[in-house]
């Protein structure tokens, strides 16, 4: 779609406003809107100014002026605004140099795609994330110098089987028994369907939706795979739509990886493959029907996995899910079919076009542009250096003896560990200027000062149960 096409679309849809969306460094959409009368072809070249110092992880106040440049290919009608509003996703540029802003996550994704092509290895990387999330009915939380608590509630929560609901009809999924039950146990079929239908309105192809394993409204909606940048855009629309549809139903959604104690957390398995000239490159005669290139790609992911955790599992809460011995695949191994491995080779179809890998440790709190780009760079490093992924692990990893398990490396156990790994292992991200040293340093500094340290300094409620009477 060209700028001229965008103006034509705005007239066809009788748009009253134009909304400009862009992503902050951490991974939350920002936006501002202008009357449609302000929309012109010049905006797609000249851009619109804003204060970059007010965006997390971006500019200092003495150099705060930035520009958004809308991408005409992203034009759709926003499905939630009361007045017809045309939505455009934007890139960020420096107003003086007119260069793409290095801390703009979308720019990093674009550079990753360009780097792939420059290597000659392939011309497109496809990604298919499977984000999980919780649909709650109530959430309250507060933290002060003399208190700290959170309170979650869901009409589906198994803890509510004895609550007065006048009447309480039961049918609440037990812990770890929420996977695929039909209604009335699955009370959220209709809300998930509405989420799917709205996603289709903005051009997202949906493959399936279902209840997930945990009690209290855990859900999953799967999108059809797409190229790295386009899937980064779609993941942002996905989160925006899921949250706003939930609000229509007077419910709330979180992509927080581990909001509930004692039940499964929310992961985001990421399917990925590389193609060239319209042909898949991961299909071959090796283990699991994989090519040598694909196995080297796996080797790169496994080698750099602990550094990848800093982008794929970017919060302190991520590591409440990545705990040894529980449901998350923290052991850095690969296997066909085995879902306890951190990298799985799906065996659903013999078609070469379906051959892909599934990286299972990421979670949906991540910034998709950064996580996808980082995984691609790790995989390409594996291909370029012919990194051997080692022997596959086809046993149940959770059933291994301590001696056997000691030979299997594991993912980072905390955000601090992940950031330390990133500090020591990030050269692969700097190739092609995809991630700059400034981006790496700023990410580590922000995550330590704004997230890891504040959590480390605060007592948590269970510590009072353990230690108050000491």
Short mmCIF file of N, CA and C in Angstrom, two decimals, residues 3 18 34 38 97 112-113 165 193 197 250 365 439 442 463:
data_model
loop_
_atom_site.label_atom_id
_atom_site.label_comp_id
_atom_site.label_asym_id
_atom_site.label_seq_id
_atom_site.Cartn_x
_atom_site.Cartn_y
_atom_site.Cartn_z
N UNK A 3 1.35 5.66 0.09
CA UNK A 3 0.69 6.78 0.78
C UNK A 3 -0.60 7.21 0.09
N UNK A 18 -6.81 9.86 12.56
CA UNK A 18 -5.69 8.99 12.20
C UNK A 18 -4.86 8.76 13.45
N UNK A 34 -4.48 12.38 15.20
CA UNK A 34 -4.70 13.69 14.58
C UNK A 34 -5.98 13.60 13.74
N UNK A 38 -5.48 16.33 8.66
CA UNK A 38 -4.03 16.53 8.76
C UNK A 38 -3.24 15.48 8.00
N UNK A 97 19.51 13.92 11.72
CA UNK A 97 20.24 13.07 10.77
C UNK A 97 19.32 12.35 9.79
N UNK A 112 17.35 -6.85 11.15
CA UNK A 112 17.56 -8.30 11.22
C UNK A 112 17.16 -8.96 9.90
N UNK A 113 16.03 -8.53 9.34
CA UNK A 113 15.60 -9.07 8.04
C UNK A 113 16.61 -8.73 6.95
N UNK A 165 -22.30 -17.42 44.95
CA UNK A 165 -22.48 -16.73 43.68
C UNK A 165 -23.95 -16.62 43.29
N UNK A 193 -13.58 -16.30 20.77
CA UNK A 193 -14.03 -16.22 19.38
C UNK A 193 -14.13 -14.77 18.93
N UNK A 197 -12.23 -12.95 15.74
CA UNK A 197 -12.93 -12.25 14.66
C UNK A 197 -12.42 -10.82 14.51
N UNK A 250 -16.04 -6.61 30.33
CA UNK A 250 -15.78 -6.24 31.73
C UNK A 250 -14.83 -7.24 32.39
N UNK A 365 5.55 -11.85 27.66
CA UNK A 365 5.85 -10.50 28.16
C UNK A 365 6.93 -9.83 27.32
N UNK A 439 22.21 -0.22 22.30
CA UNK A 439 20.96 -0.93 22.59
C UNK A 439 21.18 -1.98 23.67
N UNK A 442 21.85 -0.18 27.04
CA UNK A 442 20.66 0.48 27.56
C UNK A 442 19.65 -0.54 28.08
N UNK A 463 7.36 -14.26 52.53
CA UNK A 463 8.48 -14.14 53.46
C UNK A 463 8.00 -13.89 54.89
#
